Coordinates of N, CA and C and ligand atoms in Angstrom, one line a residue:
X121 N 41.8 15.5 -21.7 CA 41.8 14.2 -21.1 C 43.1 13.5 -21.5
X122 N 44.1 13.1 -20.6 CA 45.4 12.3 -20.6 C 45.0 11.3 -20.2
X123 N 45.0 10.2 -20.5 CA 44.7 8.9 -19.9 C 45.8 7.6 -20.5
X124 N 46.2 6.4 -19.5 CA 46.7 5.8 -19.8 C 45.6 4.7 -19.3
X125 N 46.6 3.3 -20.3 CA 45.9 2.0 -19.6 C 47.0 0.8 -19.5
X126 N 46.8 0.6 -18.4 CA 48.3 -0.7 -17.6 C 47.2 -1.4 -17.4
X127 N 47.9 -2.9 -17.7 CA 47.6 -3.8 -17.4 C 48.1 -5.2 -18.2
X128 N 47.8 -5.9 -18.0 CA 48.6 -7.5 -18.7 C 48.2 -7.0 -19.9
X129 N 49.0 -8.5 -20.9 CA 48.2 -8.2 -22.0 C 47.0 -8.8 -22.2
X130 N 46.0 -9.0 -22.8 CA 44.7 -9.4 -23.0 C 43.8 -9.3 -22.1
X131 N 44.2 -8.3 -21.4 CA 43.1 -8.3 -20.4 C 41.7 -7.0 -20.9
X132 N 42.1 -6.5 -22.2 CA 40.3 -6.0 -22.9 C 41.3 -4.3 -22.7
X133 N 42.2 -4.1 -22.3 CA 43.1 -2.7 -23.1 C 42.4 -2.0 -24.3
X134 N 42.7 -2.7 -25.5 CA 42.7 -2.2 -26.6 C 41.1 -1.8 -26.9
X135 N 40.3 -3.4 -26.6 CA 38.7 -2.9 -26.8 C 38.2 -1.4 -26.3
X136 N 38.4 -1.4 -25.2 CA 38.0 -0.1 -23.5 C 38.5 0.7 -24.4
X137 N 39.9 0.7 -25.2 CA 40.6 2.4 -25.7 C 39.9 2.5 -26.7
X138 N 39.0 1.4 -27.6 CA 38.5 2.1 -28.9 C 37.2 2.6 -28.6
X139 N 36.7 2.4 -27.4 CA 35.4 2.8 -26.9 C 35.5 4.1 -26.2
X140 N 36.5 4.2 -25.3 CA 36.8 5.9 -24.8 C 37.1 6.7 -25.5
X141 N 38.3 6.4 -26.6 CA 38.7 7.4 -28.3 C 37.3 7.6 -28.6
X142 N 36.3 7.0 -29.0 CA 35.3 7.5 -29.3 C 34.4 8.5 -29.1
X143 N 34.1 8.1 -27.7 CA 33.2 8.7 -26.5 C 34.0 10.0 -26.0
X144 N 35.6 10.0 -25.5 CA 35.8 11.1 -25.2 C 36.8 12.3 -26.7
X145 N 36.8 11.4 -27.5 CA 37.2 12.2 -29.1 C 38.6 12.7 -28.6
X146 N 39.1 11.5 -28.1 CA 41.1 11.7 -28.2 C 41.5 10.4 -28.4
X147 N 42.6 11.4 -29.7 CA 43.4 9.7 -30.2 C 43.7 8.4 -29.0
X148 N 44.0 7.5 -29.4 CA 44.3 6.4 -28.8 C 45.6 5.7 -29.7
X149 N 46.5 5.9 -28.5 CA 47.7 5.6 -29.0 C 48.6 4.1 -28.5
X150 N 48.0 3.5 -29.4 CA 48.4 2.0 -29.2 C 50.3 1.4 -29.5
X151 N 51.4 1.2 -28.6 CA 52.4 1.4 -29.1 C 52.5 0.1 -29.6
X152 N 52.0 -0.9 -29.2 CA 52.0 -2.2 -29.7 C 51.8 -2.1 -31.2
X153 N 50.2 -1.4 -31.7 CA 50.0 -1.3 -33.1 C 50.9 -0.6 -33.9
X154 N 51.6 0.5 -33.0 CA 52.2 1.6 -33.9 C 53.9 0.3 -34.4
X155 N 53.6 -0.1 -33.4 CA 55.2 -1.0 -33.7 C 54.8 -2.1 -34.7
X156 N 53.6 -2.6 -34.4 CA 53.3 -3.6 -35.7 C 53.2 -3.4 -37.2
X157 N 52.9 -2.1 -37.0 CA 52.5 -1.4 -38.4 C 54.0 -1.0 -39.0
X158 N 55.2 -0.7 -38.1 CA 56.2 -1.0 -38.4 C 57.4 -2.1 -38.8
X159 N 56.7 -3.1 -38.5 CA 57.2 -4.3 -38.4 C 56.8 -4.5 -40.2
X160 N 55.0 -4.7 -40.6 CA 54.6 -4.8 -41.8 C 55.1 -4.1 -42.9
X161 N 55.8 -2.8 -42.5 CA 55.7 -1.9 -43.6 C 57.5 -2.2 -43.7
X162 N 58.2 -2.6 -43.0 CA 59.8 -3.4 -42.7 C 60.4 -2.0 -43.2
X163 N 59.8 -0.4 -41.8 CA 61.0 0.1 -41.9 C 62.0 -0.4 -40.8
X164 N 63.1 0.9 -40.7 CA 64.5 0.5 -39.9 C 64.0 -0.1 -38.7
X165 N 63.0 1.0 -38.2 CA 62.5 0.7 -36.4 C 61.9 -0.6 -36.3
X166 N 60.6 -1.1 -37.5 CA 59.8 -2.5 -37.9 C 61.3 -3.0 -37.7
X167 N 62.3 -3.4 -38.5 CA 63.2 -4.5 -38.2 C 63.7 -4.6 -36.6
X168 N 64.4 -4.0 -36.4 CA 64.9 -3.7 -35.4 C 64.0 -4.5 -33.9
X169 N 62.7 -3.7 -34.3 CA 61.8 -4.6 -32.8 C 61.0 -5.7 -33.2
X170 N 61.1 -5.5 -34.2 CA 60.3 -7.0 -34.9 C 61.0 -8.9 -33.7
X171 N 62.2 -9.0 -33.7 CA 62.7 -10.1 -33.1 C 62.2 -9.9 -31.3
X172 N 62.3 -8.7 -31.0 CA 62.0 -8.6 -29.5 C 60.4 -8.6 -29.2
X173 N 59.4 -8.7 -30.2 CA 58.0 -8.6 -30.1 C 57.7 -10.1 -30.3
X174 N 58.3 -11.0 -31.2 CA 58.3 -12.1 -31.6 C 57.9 -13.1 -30.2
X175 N 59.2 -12.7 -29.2 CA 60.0 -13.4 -28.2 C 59.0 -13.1 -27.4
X176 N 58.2 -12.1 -27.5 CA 57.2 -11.7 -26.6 C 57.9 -10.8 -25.1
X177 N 59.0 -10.2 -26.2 CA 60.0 -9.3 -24.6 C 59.6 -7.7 -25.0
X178 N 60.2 -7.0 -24.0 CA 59.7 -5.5 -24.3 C 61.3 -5.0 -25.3
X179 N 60.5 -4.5 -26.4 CA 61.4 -3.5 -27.5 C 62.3 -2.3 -26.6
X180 N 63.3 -2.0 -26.5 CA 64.1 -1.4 -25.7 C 63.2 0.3 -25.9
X181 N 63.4 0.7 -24.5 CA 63.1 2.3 -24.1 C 63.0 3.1 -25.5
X182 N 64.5 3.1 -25.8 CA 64.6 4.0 -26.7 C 63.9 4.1 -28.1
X183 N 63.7 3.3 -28.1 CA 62.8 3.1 -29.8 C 61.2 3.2 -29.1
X184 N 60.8 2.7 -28.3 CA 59.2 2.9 -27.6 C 59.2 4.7 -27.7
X185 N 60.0 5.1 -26.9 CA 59.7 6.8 -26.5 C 59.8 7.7 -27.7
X186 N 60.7 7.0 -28.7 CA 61.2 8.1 -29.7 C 59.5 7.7 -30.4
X187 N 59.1 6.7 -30.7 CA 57.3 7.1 -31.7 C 56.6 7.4 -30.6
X188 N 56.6 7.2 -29.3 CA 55.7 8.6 -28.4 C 55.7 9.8 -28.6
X189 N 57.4 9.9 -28.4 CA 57.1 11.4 -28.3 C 56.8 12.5 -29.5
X190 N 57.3 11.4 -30.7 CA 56.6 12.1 -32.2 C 55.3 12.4 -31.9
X191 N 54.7 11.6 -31.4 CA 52.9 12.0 -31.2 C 52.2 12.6 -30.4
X192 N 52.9 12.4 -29.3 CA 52.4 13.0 -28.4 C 52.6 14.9 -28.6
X193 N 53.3 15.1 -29.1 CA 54.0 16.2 -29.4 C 53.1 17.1 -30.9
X194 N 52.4 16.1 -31.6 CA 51.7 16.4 -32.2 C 50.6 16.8 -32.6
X195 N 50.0 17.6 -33.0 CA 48.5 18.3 -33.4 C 47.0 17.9 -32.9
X196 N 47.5 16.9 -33.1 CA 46.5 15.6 -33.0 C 46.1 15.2 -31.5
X197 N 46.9 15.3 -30.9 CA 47.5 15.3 -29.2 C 47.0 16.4 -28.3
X198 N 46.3 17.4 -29.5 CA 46.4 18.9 -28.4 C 45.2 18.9 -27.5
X199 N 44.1 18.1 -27.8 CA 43.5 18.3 -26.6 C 43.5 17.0 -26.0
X200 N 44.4 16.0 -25.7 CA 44.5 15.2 -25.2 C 44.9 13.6 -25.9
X201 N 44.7 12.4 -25.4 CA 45.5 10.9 -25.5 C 44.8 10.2 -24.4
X202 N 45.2 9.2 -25.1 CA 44.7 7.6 -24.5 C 46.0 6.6 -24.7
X203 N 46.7 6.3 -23.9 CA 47.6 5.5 -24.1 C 47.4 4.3 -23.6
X204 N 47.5 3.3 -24.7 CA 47.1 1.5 -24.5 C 48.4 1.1 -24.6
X205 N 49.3 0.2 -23.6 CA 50.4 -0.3 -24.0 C 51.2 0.5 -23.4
X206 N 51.3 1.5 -22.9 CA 52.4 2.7 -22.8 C 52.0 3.6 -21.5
X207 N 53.0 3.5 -20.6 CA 54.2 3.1 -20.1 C 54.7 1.8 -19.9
X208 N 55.8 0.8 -20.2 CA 55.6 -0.6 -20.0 C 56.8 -1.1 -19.0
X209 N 57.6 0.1 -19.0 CA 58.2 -0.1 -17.8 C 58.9 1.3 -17.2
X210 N 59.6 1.3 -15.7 CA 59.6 2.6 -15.4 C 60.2 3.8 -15.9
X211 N 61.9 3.0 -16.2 CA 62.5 4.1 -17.3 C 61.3 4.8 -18.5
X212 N 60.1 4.6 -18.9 CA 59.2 5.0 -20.1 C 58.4 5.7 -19.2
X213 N 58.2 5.6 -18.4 CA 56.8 6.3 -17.0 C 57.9 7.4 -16.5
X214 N 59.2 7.6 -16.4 CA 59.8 8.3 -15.9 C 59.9 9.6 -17.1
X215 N 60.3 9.0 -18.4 CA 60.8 9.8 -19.6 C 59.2 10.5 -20.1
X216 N 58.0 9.9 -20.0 CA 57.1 10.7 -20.1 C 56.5 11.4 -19.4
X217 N 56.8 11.4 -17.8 CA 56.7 12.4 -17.4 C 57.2 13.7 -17.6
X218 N 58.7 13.4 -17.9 CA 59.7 14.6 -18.2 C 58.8 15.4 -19.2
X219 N 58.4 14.7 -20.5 CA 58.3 15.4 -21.8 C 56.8 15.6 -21.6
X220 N 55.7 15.1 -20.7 CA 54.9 16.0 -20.9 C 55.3 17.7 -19.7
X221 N 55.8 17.3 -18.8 CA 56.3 18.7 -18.2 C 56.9 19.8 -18.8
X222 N 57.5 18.9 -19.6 CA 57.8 20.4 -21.1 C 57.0 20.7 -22.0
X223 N 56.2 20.0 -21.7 CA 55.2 20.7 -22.9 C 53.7 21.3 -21.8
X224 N 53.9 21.4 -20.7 CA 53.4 22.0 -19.8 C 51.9 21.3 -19.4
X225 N 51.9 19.9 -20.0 CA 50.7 18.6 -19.8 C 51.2 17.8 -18.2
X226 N 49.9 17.6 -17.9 CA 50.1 16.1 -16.6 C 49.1 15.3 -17.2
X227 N 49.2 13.7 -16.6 CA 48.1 12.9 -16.9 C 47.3 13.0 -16.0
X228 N 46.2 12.5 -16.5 CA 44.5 13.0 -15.5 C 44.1 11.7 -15.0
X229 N 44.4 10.4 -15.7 CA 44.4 9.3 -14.9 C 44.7 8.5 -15.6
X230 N 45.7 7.2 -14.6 CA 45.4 6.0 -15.5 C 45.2 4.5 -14.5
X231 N 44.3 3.8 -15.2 CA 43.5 3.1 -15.2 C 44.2 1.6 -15.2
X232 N 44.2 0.8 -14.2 CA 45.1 -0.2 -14.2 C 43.6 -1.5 -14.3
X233 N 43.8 -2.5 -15.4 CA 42.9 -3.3 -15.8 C 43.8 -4.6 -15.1
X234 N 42.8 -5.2 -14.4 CA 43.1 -6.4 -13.4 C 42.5 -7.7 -13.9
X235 N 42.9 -8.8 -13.9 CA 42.4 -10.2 -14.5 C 42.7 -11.3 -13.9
X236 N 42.0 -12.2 -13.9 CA 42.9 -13.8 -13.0 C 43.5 -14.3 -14.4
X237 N 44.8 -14.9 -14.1 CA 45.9 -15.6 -15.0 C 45.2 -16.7 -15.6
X238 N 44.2 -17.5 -15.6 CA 43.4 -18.4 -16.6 C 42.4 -17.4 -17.5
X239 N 41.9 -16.4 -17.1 CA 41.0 -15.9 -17.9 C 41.8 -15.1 -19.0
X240 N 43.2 -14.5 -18.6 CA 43.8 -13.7 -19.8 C 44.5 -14.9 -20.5
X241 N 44.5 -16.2 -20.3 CA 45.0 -17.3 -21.4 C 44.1 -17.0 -21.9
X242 N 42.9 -17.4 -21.5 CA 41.5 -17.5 -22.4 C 41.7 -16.8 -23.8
X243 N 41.7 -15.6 -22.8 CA 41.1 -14.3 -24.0 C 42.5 -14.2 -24.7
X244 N 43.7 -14.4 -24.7 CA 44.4 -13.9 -25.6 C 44.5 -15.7 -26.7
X245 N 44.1 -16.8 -26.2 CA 44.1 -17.9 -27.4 C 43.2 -17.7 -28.0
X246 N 42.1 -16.9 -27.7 CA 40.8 -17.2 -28.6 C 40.7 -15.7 -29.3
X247 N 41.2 -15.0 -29.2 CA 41.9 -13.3 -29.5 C 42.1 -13.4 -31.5
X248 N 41.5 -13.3 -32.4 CA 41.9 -13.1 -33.8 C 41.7 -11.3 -33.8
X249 N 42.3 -11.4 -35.6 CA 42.2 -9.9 -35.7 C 42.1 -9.7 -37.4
X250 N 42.0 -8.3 -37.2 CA 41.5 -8.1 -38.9 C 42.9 -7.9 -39.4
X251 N 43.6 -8.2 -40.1 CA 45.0 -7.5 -40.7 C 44.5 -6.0 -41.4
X252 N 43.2 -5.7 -41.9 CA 42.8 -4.4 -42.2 C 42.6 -3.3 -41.4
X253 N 41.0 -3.6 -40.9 CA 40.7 -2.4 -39.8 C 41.2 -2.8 -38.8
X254 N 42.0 -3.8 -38.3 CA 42.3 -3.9 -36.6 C 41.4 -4.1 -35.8
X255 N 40.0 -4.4 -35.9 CA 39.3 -4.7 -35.2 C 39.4 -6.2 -34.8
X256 N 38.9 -6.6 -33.1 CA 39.7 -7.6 -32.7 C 38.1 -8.3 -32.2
X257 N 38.1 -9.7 -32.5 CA 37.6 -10.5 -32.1 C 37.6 -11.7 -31.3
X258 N 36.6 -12.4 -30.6 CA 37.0 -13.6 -29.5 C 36.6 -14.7 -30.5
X259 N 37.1 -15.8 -30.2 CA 36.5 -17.1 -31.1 C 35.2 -17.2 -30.5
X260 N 35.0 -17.6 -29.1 CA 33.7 -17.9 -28.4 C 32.8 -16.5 -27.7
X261 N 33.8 -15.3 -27.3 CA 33.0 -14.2 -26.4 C 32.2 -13.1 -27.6
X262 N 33.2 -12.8 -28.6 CA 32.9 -11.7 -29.8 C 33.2 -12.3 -31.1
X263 N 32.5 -13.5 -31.4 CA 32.7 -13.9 -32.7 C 32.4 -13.1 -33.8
X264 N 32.9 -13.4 -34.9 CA 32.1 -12.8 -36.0 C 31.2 -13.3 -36.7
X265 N 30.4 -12.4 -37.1 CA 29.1 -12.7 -37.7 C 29.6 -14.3 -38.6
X266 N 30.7 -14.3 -39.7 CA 30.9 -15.5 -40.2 C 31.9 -15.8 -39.8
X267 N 31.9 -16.8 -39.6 CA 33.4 -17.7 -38.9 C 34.8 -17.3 -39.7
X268 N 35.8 -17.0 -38.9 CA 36.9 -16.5 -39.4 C 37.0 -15.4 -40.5
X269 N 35.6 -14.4 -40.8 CA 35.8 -13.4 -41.0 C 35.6 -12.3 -40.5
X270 N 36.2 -11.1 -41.4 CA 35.9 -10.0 -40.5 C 34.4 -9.0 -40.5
X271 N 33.8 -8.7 -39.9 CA 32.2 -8.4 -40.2 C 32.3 -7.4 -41.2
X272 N 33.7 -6.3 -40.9 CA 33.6 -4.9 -41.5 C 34.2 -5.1 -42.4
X273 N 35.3 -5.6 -43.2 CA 35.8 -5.8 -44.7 C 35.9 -7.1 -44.9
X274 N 35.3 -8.1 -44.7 CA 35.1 -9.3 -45.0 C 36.1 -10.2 -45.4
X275 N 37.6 -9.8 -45.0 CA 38.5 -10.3 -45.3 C 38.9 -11.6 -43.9
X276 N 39.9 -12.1 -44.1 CA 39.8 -13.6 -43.1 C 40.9 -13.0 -42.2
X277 N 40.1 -13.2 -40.9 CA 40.9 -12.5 -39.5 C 42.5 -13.9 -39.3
X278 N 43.6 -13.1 -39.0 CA 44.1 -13.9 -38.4 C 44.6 -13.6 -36.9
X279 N 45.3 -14.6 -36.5 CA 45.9 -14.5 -35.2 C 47.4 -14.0 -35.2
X280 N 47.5 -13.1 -33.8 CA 48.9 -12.2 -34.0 C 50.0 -13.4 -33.7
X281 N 51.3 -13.4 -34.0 CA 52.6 -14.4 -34.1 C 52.3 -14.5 -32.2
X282 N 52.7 -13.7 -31.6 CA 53.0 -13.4 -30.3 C 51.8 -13.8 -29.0
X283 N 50.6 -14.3 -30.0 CA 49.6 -14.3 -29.1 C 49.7 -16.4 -29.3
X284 N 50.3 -16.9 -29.8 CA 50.7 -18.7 -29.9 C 50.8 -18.6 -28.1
X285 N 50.4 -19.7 -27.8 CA 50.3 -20.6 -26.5 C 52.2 -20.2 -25.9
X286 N 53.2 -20.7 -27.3 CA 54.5 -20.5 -25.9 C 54.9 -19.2 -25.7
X287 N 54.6 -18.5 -26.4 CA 55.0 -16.6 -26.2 C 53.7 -16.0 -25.2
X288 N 52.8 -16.9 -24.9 CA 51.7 -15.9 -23.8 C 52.3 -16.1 -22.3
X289 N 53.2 -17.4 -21.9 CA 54.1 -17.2 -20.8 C 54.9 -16.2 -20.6
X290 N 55.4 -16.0 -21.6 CA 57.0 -15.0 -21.4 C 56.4 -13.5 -21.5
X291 N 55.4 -13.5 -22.4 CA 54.7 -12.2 -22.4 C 54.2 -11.5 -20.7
X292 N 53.2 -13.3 -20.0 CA 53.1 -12.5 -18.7 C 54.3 -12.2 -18.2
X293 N 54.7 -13.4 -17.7 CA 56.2 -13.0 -16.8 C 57.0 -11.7 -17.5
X294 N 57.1 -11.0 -18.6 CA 57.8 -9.7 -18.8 C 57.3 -8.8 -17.8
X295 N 55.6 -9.1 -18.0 CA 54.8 -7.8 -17.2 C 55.0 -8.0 -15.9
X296 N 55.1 -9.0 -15.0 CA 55.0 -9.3 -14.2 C 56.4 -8.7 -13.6
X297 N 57.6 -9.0 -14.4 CA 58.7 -8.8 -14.0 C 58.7 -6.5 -14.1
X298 N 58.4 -6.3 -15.6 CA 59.1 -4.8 -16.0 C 57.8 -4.4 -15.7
X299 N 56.7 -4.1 -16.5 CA 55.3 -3.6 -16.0 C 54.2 -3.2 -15.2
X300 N 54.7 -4.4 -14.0 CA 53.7 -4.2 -12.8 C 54.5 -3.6 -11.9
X301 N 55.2 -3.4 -11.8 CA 55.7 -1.7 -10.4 C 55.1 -0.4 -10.8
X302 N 54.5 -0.4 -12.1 CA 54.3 1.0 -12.4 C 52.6 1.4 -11.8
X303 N 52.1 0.0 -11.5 CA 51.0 0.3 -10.4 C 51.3 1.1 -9.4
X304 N 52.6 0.6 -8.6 CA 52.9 1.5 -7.2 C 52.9 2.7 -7.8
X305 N 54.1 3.0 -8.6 CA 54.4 4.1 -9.3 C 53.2 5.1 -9.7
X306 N 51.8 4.6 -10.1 CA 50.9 5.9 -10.3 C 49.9 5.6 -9.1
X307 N 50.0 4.8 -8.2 CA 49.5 5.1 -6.9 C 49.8 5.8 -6.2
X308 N 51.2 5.8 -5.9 CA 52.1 6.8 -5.4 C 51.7 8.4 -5.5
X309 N 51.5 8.4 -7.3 CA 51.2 9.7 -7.3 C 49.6 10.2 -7.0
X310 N 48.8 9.1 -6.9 CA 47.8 9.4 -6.6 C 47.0 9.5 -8.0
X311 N 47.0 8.7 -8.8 CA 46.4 9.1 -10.3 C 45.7 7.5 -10.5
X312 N 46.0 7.1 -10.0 CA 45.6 5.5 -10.3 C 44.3 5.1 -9.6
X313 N 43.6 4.3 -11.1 CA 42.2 3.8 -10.6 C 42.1 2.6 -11.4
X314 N 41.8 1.2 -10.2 CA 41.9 0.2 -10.6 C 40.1 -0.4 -10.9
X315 N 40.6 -1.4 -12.0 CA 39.3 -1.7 -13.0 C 39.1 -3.2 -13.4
X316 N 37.9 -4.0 -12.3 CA 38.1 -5.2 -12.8 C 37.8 -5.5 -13.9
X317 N 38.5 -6.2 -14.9 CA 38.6 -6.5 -16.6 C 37.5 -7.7 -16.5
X318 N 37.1 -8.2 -15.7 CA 36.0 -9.5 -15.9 C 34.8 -9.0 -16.3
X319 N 34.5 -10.1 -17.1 CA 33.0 -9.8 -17.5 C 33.0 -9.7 -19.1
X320 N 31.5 -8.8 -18.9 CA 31.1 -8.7 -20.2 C 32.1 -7.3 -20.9
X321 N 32.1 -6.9 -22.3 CA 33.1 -5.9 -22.3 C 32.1 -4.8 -21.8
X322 N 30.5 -5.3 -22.1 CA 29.5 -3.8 -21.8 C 29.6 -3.7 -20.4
X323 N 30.2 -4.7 -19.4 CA 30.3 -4.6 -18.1 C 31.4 -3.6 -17.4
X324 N 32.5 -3.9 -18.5 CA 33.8 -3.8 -17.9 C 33.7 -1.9 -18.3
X325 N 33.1 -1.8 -19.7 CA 33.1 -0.8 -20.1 C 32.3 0.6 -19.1
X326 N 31.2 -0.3 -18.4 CA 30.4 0.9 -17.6 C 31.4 1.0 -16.4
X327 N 31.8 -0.1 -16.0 CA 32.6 0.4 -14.7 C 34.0 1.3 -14.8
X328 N 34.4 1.0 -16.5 CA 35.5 2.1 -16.4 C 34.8 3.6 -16.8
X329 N 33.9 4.0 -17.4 CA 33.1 4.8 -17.3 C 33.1 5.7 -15.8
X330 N 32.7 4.7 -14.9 CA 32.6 5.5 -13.3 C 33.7 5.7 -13.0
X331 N 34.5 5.4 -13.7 CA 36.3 5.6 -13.0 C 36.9 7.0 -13.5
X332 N 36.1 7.1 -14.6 CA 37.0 8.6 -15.5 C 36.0 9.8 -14.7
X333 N 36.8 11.1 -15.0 CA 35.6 12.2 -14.6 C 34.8 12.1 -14.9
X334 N 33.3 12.2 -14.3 CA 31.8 12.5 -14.9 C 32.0 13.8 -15.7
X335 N 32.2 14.6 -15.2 CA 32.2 16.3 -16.4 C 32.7 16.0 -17.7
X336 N 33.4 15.1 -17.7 CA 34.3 14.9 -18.9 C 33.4 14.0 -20.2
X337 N 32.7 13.6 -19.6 CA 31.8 12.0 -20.3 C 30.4 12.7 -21.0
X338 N 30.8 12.7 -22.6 CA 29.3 13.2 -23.2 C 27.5 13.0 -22.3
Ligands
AMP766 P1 50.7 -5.1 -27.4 O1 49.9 -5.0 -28.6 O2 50.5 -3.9 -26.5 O3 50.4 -6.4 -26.6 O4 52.2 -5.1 -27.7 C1 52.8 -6.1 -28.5 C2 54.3 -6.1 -28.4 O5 54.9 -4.9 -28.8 C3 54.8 -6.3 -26.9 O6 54.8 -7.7 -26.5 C4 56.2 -5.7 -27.0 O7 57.1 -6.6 -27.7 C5 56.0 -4.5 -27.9 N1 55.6 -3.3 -27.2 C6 54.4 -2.7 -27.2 N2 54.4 -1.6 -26.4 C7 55.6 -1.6 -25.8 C8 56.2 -0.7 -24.9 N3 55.6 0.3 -24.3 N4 57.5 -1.0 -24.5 C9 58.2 -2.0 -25.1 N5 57.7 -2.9 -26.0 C10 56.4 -2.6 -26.3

């Protein structure tokens, strides 16, 4: 199972990937996380995209594809992926088609998550997170058991730099501008199944359920 997920940001991506990684038992490759965890640990690549993630702009091609294609390429990868964040614009949708064609893979579907522009403000101001396990919570929709902590290591969730009120504008308008063609682009091929993000996540979650193969689904 190859699977991607397009869509804005905060529109419930990341939640839907930790629930399919699960259920269908393939990594989920978050390039957002993989870049943050770069950013923390302040190697070369962490410096480098650290200022372009801040600004809430997309980290150039070449540094996005070069930690795909490490992974994808890897062990871990062999019976399949979940890609959250990735493709983010078409030069990246074009380069991974190349490299899975050499490695003799296609993608099986990807899943475009749809939102109204007040409800993804919502969800990405009220959006905290664990700096530990990365598990992500809402202030009002998925609180935590204690206020401002985390239920699973009890440490105090914060909020990401990039998710502040003036970077959630520039963030849409990026997608809006680099992002959203890649809808046509996997319609085109005929791979694309769109998924209203509203709701409850146990909502959003059954309806993406009917969107993937049934054969595939424990
Ligand atoms: P996310 O966690 O997916 O919202 O990503 C956070 C930030 O990481 C984005 O705003 C970009 O700066 C950067 N980023 C993540 N994925 C990509 C990508 N595929 N291409 C370029 N930049 C990315």
């Amino acid at each position: 199972m190859r699977l991607i997920f397009l869509g804005p940001p905060g529109v419930g991506k990341g939640t839907q990937a930790d629930f399919i990684s699960h259920k269908y038992k393939i990594p989920k490759l978050s390039t957002g996380d993989l870049l943050r965890e770069s950013v923390l640990k302040e190697t070369a690549l962490g410096k480098e995209a650290k200022g372009y993630m801040t600004r809430g702009e997309l980290v150039p091609d070449a540094i996005v594809i070069g930690l795909v294609d490490e992974k994808l390429s890897s062990s871990e990868c062999q019976n399949g992926f979940l890609l959250d964040g990735f493709p983010r614009t078409v030069g990246q949708a074009d380069q991974l088609s190349n490299n899975l064609a050499s490695l003799g893979k296609n993608l099986d579907r990807v899943i475009y998550f749809s939102l109204s522009k007040p409800e993804i403000i919502r969800r990405i101001s009220g959006r905290r997170s664990c700096p530990q396990c990365k598990a992500v919570y809402h202030l009002e929709s998925i609180p935590p058991k204690k206020s401002g902590i985390c239920d699973v290591c009890g440490i105090t969730l914060v909020q990401r730099n990039d998710d502040m009120p003036e970077t959630i504008e520039a963030r849409l308008a990026v997608y809006q501008e680099q992002t959203a063609p890649l809808i046509n682009y996997y319609k085109e091929r005929h791979i694309l199944g769109e998924l209203d993000g509203a709701g409850l996540v146990s909502e959003v979650q059954a309806r993406l359920v009917a969107l993937l193969p049934p054969t595939r689904v424990e």
